[in-house]
Structures are given as structure tokens and as C-alpha cells.
PDB file of C-alpha atoms in Angstrom:
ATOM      1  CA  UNK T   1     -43.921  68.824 -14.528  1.00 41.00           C
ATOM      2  CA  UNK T   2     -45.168  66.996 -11.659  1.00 45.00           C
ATOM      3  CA  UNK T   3     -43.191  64.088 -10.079  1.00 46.00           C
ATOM      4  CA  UNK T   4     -45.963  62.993  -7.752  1.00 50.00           C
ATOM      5  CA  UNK T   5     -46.064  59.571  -9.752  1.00 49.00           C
ATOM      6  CA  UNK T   6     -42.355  59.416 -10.854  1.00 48.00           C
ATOM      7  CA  UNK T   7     -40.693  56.022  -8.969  1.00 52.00           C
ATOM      8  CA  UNK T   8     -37.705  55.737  -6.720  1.00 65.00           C
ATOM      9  CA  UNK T   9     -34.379  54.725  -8.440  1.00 78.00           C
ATOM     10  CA  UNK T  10     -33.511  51.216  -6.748  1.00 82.00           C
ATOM     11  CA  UNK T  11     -29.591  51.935  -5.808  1.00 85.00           C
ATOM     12  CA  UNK T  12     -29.090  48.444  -4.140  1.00 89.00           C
ATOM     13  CA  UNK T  13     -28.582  45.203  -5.656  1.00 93.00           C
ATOM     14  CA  UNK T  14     -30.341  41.714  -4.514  1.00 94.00           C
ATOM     15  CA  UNK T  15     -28.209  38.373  -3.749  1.00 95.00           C
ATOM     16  CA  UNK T  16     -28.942  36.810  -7.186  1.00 95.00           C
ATOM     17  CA  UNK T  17     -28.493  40.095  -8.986  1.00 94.00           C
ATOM     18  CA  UNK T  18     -24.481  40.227  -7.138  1.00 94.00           C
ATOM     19  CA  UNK T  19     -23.942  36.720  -7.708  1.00 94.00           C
ATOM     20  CA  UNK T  20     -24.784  37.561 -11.682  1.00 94.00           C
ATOM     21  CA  UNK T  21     -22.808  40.470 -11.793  1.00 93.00           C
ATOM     22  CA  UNK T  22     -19.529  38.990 -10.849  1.00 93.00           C
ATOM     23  CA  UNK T  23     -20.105  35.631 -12.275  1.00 94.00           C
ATOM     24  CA  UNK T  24     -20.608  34.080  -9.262  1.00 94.00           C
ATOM     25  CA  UNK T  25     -23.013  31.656  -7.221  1.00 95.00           C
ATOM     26  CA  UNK T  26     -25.140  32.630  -4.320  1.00 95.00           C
ATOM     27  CA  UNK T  27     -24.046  29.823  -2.392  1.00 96.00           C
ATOM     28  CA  UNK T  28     -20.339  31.365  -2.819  1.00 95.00           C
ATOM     29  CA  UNK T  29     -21.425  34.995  -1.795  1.00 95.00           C
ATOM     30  CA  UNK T  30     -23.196  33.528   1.281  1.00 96.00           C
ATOM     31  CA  UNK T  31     -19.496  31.468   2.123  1.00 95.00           C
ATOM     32  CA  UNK T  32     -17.913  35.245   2.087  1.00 95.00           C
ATOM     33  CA  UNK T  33     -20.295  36.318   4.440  1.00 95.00           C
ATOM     34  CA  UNK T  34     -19.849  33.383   6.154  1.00 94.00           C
ATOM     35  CA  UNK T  35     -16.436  33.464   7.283  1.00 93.00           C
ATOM     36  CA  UNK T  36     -16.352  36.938   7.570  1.00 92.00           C
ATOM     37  CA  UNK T  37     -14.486  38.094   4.512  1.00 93.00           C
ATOM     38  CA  UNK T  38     -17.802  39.810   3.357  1.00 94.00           C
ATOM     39  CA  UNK T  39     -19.571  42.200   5.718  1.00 93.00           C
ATOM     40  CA  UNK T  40     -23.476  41.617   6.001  1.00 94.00           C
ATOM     41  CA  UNK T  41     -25.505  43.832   3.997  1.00 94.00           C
ATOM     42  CA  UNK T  42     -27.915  46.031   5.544  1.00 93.00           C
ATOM     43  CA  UNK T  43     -31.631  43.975   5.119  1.00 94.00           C
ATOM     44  CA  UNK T  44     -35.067  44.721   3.787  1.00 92.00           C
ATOM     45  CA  UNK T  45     -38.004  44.285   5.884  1.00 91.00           C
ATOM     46  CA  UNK T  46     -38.495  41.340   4.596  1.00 93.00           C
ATOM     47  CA  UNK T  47     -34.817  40.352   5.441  1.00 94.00           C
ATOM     48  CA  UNK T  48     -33.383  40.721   1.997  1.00 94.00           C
ATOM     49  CA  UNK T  49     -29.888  41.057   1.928  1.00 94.00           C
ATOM     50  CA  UNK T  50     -29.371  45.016   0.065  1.00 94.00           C
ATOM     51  CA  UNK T  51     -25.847  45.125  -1.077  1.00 94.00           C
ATOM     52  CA  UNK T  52     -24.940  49.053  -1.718  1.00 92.00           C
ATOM     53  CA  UNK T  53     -21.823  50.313  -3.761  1.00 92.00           C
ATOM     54  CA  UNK T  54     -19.556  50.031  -0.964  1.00 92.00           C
ATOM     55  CA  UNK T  55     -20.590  46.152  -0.610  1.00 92.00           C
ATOM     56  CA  UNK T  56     -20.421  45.714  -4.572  1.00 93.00           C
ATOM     57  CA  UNK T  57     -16.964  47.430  -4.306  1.00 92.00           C
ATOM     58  CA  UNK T  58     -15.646  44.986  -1.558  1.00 92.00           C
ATOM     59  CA  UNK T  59     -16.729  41.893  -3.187  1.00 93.00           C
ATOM     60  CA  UNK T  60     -14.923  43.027  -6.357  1.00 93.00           C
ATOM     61  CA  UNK T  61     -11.524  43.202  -4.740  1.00 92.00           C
ATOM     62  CA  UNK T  62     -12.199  40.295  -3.080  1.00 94.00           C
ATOM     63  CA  UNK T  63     -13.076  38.215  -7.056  1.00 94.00           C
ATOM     64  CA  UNK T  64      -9.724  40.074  -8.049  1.00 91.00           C
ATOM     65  CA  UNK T  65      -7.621  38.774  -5.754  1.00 92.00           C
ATOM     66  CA  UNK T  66      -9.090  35.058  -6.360  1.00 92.00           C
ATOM     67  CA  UNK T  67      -8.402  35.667 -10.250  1.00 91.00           C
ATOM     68  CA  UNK T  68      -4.626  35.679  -9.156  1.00 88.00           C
ATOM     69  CA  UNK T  69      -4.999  32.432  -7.062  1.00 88.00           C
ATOM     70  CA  UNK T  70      -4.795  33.689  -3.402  1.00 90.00           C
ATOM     71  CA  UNK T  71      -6.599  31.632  -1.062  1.00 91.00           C
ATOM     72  CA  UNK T  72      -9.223  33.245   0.958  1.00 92.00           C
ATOM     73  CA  UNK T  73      -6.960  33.297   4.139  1.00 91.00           C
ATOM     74  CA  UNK T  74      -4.405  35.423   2.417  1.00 91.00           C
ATOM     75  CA  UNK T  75      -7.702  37.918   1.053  1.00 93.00           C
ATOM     76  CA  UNK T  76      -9.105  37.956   4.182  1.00 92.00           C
ATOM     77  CA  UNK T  77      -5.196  39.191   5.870  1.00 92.00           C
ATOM     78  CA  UNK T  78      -5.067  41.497   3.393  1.00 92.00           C
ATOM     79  CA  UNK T  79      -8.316  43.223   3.182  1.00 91.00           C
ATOM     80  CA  UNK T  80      -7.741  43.352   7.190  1.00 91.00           C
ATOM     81  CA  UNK T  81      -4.269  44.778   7.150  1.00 92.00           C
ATOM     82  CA  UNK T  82      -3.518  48.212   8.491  1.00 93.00           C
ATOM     83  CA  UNK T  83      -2.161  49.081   5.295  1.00 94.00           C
ATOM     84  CA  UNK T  84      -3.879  46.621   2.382  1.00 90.00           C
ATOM     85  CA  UNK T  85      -2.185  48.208  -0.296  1.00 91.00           C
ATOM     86  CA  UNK T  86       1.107  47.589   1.278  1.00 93.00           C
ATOM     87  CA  UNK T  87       0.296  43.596   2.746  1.00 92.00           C
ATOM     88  CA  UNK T  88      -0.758  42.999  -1.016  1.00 91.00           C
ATOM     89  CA  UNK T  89       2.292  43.932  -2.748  1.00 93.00           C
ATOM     90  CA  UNK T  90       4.029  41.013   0.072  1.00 92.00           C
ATOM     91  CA  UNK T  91       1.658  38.848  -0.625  1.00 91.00           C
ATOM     92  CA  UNK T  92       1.572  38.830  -4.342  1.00 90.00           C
ATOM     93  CA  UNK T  93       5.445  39.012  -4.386  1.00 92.00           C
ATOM     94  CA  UNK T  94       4.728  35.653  -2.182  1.00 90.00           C
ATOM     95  CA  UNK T  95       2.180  34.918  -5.226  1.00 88.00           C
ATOM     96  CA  UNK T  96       5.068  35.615  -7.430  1.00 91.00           C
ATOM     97  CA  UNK T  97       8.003  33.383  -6.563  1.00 91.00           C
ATOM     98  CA  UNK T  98       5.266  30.179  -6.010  1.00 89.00           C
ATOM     99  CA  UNK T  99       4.874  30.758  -9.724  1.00 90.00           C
ATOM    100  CA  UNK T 100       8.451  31.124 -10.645  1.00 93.00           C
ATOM    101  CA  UNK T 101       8.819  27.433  -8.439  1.00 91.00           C
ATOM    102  CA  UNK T 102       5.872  26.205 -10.319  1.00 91.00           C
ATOM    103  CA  UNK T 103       7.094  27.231 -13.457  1.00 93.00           C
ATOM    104  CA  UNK T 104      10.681  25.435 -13.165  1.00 92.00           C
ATOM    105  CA  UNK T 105       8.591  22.498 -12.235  1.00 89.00           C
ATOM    106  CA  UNK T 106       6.697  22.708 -15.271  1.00 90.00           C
ATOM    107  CA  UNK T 107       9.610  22.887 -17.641  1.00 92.00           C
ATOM    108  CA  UNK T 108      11.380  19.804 -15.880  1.00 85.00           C
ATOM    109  CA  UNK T 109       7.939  17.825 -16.808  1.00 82.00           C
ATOM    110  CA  UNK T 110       7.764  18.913 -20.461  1.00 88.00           C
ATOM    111  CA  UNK T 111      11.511  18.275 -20.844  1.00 85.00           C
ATOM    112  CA  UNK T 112      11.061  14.407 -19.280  1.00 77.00           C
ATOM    113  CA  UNK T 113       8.259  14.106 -21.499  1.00 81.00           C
ATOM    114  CA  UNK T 114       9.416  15.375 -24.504  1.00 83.00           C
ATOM    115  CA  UNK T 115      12.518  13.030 -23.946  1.00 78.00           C
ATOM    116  CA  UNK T 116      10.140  10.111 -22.921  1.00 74.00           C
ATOM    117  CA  UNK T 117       8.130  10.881 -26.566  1.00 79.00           C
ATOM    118  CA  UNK T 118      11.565  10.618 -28.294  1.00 80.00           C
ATOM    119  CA  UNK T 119      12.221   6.913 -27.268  1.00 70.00           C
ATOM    120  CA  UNK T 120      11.024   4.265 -29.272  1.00 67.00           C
ATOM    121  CA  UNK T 121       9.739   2.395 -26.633  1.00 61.00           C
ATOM    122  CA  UNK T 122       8.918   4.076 -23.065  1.00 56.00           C
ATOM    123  CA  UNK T 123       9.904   2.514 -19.458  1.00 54.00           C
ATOM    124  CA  UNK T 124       6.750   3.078 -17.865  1.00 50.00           C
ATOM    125  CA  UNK T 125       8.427   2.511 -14.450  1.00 48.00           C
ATOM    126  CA  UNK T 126      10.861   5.400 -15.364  1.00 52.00           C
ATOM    127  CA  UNK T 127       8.391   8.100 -16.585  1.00 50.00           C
ATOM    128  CA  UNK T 128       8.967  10.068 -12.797  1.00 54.00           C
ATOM    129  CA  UNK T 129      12.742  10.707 -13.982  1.00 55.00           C
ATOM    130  CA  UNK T 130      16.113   9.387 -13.264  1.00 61.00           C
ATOM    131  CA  UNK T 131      16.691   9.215  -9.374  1.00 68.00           C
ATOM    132  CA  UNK T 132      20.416  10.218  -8.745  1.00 77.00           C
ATOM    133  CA  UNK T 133      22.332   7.162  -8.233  1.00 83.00           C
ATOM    134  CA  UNK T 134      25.421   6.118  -5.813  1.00 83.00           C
ATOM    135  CA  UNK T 135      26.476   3.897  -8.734  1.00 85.00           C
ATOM    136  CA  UNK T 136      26.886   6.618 -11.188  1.00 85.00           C
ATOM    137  CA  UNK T 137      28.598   8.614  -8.238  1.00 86.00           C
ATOM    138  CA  UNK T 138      30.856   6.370  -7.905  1.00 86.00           C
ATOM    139  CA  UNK T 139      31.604   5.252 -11.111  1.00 85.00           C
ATOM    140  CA  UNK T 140      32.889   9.045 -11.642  1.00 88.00           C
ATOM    141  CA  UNK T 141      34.491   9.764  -8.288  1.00 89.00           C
ATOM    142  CA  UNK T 142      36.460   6.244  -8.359  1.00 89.00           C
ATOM    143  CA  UNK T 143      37.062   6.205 -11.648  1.00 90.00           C
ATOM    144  CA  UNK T 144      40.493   4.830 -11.639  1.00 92.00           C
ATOM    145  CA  UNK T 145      39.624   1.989  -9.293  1.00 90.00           C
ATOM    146  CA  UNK T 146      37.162   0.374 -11.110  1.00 90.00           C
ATOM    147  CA  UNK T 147      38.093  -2.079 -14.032  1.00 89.00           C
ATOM    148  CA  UNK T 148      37.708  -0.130 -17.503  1.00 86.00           C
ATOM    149  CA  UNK T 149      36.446  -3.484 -18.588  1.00 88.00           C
ATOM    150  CA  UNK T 150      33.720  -3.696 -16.295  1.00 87.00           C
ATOM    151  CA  UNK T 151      30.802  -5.997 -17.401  1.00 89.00           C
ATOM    152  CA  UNK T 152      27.747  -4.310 -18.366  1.00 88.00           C
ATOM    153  CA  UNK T 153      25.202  -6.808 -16.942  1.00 87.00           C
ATOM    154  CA  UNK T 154      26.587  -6.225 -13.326  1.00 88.00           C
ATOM    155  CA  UNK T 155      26.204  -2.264 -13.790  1.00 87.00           C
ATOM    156  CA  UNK T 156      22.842  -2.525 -15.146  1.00 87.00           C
ATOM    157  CA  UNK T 157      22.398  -4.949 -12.169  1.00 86.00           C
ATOM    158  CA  UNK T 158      23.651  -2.589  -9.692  1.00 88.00           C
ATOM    159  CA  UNK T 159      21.421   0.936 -11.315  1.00 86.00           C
ATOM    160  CA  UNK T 160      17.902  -0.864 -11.376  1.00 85.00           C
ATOM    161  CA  UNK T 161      18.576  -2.123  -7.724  1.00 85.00           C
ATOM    162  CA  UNK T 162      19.477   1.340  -6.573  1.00 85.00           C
ATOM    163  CA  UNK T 163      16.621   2.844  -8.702  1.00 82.00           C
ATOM    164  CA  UNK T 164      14.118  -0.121  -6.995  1.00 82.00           C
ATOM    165  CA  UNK T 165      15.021   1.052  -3.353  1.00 82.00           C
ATOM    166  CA  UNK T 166      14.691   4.831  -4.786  1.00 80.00           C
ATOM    167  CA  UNK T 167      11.603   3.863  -5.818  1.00 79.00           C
ATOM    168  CA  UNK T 168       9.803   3.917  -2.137  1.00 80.00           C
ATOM    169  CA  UNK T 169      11.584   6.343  -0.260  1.00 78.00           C
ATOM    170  CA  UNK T 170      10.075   5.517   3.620  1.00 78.00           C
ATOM    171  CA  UNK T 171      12.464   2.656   2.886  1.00 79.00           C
ATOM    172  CA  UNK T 172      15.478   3.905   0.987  1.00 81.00           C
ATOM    173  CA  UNK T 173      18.256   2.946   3.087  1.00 82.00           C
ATOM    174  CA  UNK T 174      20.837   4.682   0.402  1.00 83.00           C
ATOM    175  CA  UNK T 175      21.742   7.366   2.646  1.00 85.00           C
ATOM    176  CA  UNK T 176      22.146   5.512   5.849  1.00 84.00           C
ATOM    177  CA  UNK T 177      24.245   2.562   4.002  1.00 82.00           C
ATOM    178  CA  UNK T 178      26.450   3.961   1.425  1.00 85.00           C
ATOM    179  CA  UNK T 179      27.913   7.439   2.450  1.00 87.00           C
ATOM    180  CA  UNK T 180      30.245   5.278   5.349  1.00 86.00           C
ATOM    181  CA  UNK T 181      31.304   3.235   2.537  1.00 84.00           C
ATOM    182  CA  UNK T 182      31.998   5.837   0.538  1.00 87.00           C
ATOM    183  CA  UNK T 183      33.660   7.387   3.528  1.00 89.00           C
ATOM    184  CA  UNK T 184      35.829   4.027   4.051  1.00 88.00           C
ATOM    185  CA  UNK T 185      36.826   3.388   0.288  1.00 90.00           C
ATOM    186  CA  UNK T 186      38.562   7.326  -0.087  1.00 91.00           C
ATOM    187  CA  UNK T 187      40.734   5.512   3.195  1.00 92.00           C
ATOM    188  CA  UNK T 188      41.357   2.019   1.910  1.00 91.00           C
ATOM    189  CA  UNK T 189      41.049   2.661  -1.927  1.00 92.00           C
ATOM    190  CA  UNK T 190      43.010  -0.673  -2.502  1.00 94.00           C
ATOM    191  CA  UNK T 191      40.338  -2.371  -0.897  1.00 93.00           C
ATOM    192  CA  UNK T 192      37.551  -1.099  -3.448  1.00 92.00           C
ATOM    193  CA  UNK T 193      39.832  -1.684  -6.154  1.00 92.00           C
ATOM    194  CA  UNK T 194      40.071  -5.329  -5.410  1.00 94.00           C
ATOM    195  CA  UNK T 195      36.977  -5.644  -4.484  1.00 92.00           C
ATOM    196  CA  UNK T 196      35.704  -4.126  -7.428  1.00 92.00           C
ATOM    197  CA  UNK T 197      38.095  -6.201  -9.444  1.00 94.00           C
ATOM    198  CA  UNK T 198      37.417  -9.355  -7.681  1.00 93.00           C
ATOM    199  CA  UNK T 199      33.461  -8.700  -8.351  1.00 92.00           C
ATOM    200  CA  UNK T 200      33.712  -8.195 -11.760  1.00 92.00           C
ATOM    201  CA  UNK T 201      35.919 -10.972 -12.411  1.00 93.00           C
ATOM    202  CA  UNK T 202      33.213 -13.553 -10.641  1.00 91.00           C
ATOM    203  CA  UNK T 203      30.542 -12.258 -12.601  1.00 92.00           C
ATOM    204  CA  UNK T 204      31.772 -12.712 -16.534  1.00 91.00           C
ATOM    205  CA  UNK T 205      32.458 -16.260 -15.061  1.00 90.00           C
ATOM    206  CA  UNK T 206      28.922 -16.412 -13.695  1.00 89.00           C
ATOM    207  CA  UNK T 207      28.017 -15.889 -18.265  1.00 83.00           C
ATOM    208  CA  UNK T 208      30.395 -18.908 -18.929  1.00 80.00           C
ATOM    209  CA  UNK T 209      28.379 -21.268 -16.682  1.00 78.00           C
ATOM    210  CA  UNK T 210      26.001 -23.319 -19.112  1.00 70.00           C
ATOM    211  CA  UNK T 211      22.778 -24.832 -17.165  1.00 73.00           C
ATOM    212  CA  UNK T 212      22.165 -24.333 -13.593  1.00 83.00           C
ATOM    213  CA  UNK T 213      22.625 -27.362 -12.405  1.00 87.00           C
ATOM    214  CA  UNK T 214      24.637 -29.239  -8.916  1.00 89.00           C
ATOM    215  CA  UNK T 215      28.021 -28.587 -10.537  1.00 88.00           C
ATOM    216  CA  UNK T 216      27.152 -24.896 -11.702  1.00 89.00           C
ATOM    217  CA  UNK T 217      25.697 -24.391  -8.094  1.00 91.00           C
ATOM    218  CA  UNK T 218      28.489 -25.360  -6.538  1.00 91.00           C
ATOM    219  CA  UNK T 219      30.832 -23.237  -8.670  1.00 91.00           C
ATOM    220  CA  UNK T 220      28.658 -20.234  -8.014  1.00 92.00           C
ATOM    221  CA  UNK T 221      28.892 -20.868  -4.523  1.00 92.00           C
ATOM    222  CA  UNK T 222      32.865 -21.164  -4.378  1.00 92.00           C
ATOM    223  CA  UNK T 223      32.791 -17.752  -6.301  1.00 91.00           C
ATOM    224  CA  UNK T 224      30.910 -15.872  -3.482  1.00 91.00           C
ATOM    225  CA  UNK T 225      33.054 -18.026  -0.891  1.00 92.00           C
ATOM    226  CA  UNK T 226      36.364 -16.282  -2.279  1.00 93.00           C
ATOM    227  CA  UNK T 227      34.728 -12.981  -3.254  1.00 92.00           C
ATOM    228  CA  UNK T 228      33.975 -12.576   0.739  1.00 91.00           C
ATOM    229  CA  UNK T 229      36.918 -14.213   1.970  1.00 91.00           C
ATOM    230  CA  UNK T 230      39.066 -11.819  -0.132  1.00 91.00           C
ATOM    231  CA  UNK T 231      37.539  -8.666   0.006  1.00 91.00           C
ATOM    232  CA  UNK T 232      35.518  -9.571   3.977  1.00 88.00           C
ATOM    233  CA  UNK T 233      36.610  -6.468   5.609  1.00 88.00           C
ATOM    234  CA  UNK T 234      35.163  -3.994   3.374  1.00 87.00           C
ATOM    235  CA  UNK T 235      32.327  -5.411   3.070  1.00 85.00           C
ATOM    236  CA  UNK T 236      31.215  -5.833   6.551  1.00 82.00           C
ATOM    237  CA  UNK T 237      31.653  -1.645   6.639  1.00 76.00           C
ATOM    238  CA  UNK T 238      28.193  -1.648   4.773  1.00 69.00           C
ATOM    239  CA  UNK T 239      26.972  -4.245   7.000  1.00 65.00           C
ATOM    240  CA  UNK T 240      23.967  -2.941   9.601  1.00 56.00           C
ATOM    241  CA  UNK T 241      22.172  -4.275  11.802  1.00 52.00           C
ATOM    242  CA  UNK T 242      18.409  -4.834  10.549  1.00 50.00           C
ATOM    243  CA  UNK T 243      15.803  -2.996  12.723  1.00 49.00           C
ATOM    244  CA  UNK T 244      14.135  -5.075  15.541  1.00 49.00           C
ATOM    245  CA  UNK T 245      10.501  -5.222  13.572  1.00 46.00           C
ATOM    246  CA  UNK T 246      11.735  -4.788  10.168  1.00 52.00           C
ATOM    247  CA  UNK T 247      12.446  -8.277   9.597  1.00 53.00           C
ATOM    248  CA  UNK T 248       8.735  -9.078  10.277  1.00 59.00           C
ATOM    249  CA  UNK T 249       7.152  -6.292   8.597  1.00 72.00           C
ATOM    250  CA  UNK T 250       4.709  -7.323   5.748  1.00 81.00           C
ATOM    251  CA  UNK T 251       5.773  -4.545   3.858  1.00 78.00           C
ATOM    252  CA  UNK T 252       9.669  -5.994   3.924  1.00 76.00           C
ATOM    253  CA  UNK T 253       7.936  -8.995   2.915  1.00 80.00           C
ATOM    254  CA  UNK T 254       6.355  -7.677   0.141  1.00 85.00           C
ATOM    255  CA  UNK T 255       9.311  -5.187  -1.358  1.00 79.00           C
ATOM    256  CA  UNK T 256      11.561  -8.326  -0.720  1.00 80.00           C
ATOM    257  CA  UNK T 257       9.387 -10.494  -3.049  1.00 84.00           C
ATOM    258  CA  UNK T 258       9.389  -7.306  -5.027  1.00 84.00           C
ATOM    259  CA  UNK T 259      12.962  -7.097  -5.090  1.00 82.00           C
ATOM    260  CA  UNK T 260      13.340 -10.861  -6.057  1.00 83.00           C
ATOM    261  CA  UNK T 261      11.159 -10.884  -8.770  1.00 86.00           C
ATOM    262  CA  UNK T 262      13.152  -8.008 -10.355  1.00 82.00           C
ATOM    263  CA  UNK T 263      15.979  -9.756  -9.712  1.00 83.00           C
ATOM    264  CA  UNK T 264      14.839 -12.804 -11.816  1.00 85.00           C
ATOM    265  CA  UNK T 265      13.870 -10.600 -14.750  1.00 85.00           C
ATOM    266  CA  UNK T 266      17.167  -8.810 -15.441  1.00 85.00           C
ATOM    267  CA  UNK T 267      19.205 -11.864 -14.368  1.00 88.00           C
ATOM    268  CA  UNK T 268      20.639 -15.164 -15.671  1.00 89.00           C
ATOM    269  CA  UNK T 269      19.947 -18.044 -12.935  1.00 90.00           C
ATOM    270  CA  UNK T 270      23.322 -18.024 -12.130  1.00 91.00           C
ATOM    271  CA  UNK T 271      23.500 -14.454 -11.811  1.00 91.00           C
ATOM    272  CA  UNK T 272      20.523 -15.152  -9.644  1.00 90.00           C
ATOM    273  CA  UNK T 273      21.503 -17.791  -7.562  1.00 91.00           C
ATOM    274  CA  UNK T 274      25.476 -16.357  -6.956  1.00 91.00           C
ATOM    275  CA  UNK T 275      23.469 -13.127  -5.044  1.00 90.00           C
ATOM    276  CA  UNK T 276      21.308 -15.209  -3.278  1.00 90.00           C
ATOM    277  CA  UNK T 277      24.834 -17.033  -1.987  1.00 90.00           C
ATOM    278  CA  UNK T 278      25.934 -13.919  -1.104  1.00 89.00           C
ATOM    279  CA  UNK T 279      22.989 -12.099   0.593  1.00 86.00           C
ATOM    280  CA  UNK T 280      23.143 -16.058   2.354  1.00 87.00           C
ATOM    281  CA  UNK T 281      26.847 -15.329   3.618  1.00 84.00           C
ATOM    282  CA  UNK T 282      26.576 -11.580   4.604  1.00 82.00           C
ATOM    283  CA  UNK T 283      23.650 -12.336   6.706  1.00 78.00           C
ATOM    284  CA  UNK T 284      25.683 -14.899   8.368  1.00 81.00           C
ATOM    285  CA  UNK T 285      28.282 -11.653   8.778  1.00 77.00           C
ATOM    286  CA  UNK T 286      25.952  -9.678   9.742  1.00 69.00           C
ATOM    287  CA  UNK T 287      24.697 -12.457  12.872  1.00 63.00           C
ATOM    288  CA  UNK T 288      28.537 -12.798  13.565  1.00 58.00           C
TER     289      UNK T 288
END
């Protein structure tokens, strides 16, 4: 049988017939190309772009790897590697425990969420978790030096404080404050236990004081006399200097308002007013 009019199989592939073969855009197989992760075809006369076999078989190793989530960097060091089969199995491994992290991560989430979606009414300001709290630290490692009776406005007081500054780390000053403390009270644990006494004893009279007014003010203010006379040289152990610009900052500004307004919406006025007499007389320590 003659062949004379029998046409050529095409054995190459155009741009637009690739990019529909591997579910892909052209704009993407051009990027490949690009950056050099994709060899250049060899062209038409017309300057077509011919992709063979061996340029179909590239391009699928290179849509498999993306399937598992490497980033073209990683493709582009394996492909390259003296021995790809070998700098894949690191980098997937790599691949691998990234996962496992993610995973751990994931299962934290769903377990805060499925305990937010248990409470009957949700804190929206705690949905990002429980930060880990000095309070609670010391509540367990101090145990017997803190009244059993101790009032449980002035502990709620002292967690939503310590969650407030946990709130914006950049100026969380937790770790710089408290560890000396910490340090000082396992030297001088009679101190903490009076102070911690003293403290608590101030603030259940702080819920017998009826109105605010010149009499309960000046009450409040003999309490936080005697609580820093009395207990004056543990206290000035958490006492730092503020930084030179801090005081000045808008943002201290604003977190201080911040902080104030919080203050008012967990406290009684007298509550209120007896920290503001003591934040008055520790800053007076602190120029001293």
C-alpha cells in the first residue's frame, strides 16, 4: 500500500496542550521556565515552544512534588542535586516533621475550641488560650505562704492583669520583673508571707467600705500607707527603673488607659482607688 499521502505522527505537545494535560495554566508553565526550574523547549519555526517526552516527563515531577507542598526552591534543589532521589527523601523527611508540628498545632486549636463551644458564654478576649501565669505559679510553688482564705476578687484581680500585659508581648515585662522576686521570696519567705497576708487583709476591708467618699478615701489611703510601710522592702525588689522614652511613648499611653479601663470594669471604686494609692506611693519609691 502506498504511504506517499499517509501524515506525520505529531510527537510534541504545544504550550496550551501541556498546560491542559497537567491541569495547569500557561502563565504557570512560562514561571517554570522562567526561573529556570523548566528547561526551554526546543521551538518551531515559528517560535512555538515543542515540549517532547523528556520535557512532559520533567514537568510531571516537578506538579508531584508541588502536590506534597514543597516550594519551588526546595524542587528546584532537588531536581538539581547530584543525587535527586537521595536530596528528596531529606527533603520530604523535612516535609514530614513540618506536618507532624502542624498537626500538634491543629489538635491544640480544635481542643481550645471544642472547650470554648462547651461554655455557655465565650470570653472573646480569651479565645487565643490561657497564657501561663506567674500568679498561678506562685500560688502552687508558695503554697503554704499564702492565706488559705485568700479573697477571690484580689486573685481574679491579679490573673486578668497578668493576662492584659500577656496580651502584647513587645511589652510584657513578666519576665524581666517577676523571676528576681521570685528569686528574693524563696530567701525571705517571711516577707511574702506577710506581705501576702497583709495584702489580703487590706483588700476584704477595701468590700466593707460603703460609698467612696472623703472618709472612705482617706481610709483607703491609710491602708496602702501601712501595706508599704510594713512590707517596703520587698516590694521595692520588683521596683525598676522605667526606660528613658517609655514614659512618653504613645503606646504606654494608650495600654495605660487600656490598663485603667480594665481596671474599672473588674473593680469596686475602692478597689480602684486603693491601687491607684499604691501605684501613687511606689512611684514615689521608685524616684527615691
Amino acid at each position: 500500500m502506498s504511504t506517499e499521502h499517509v501524515a506525520t505522527k505529531r510527537t510534541f505537545l504545544y504550550i496550551k496542550e501541556v498546560a491542559d494535560l497537567f491541569g495547569i495554566t500557561t502563565k504557570t508553565v512560562r514561571h517554570y521556565h522562567k526561573i529556570g526550574l523548566l528547561p526551554e523547549p526546543e521551538r518551531s519555526e515559528a517560535d512555538y515552544r515543542l515540549y517532547s517526552g523528556r520535557d512532559l516527563w520533567r514537568l510531571r515531577t516537578i506538579c508531584e512534588l508541588r502536590s506534597l507542598g514543597l516550594p519551588l526552591a526546595q524542587i528546584r534543589a532537588v531536581l538539581q542535586a547530584p543525587k535527586p532521589a537521595d536530596a528528596l527523601r531529606l527533603t520530604l523527611a523535612a516535609q514530614l516533621d513540618e506536618i507532624e508540628m502542624q498537626l500538634v498545632e491543629l489538635a491544640e486549636h480544635k481542643e481550645r475550641i471544642e472547650d470554648l463551644m462547651t461554655q455557655e458564654t465565650i470570653n472573646v478576649q480569651q479565645v487565643n488560650g490561657e497564657p501561663e501565669l506567674y500568679i498561678d505559679q506562685a500560688l502552687a510553688q508558695y503554697a503554704n505562704l499564702i492565706p488559705t482564705e485568700l479573697d477571690p476578687s484580689l486573685l481574679q484581680f491579679e490573673r486578668e492583669m497578668e493576662r492584659l500585659m500577656a496580651t502584647f508581648p513587645e511589652h510584657d515585662t513578666r519576665d524581666e520583673t517577676i523571676p528576681p522576686l521570685m528569686t528574693y521570696i524563696e530567701e525571705h519567705p517571711e516577707q511574702y508571707r506577710r506581705l501576702m497576708h497583709d495584702y489580703n487583709q487590706a483588700w476584704v476591708q477595701l468590700d466593707e467600705l460603703g460609698a467612696l467618699d472623703e472618709d472612705g478615701k482617706e481610709k483607703i489611703l491609710r491602708l496602702a500607707d501601712s501595706l508599704i510601710e510594713h512590707n517596703r522592702e520587698i516590694l521595692q525588689v520588683n521596683l525598676r527603673p522605667p526606660a528613658p522614652t517609655s514614659a512618653d511613648s504613645p503606646v504606654t499611653a494608650a495600654l495605660g488607659a487600656m490598663t485603667d479601663e480594665k481596671l474599672q470594669a473588674i473593680l469596686t471604686p475602692a478597689q480602684h482607688y486603693f491601687l491607684k494609692c499604691l501605684g501613687s506611693a511606689t512611684d514615689e519609691m521608685r524616684v527615691g
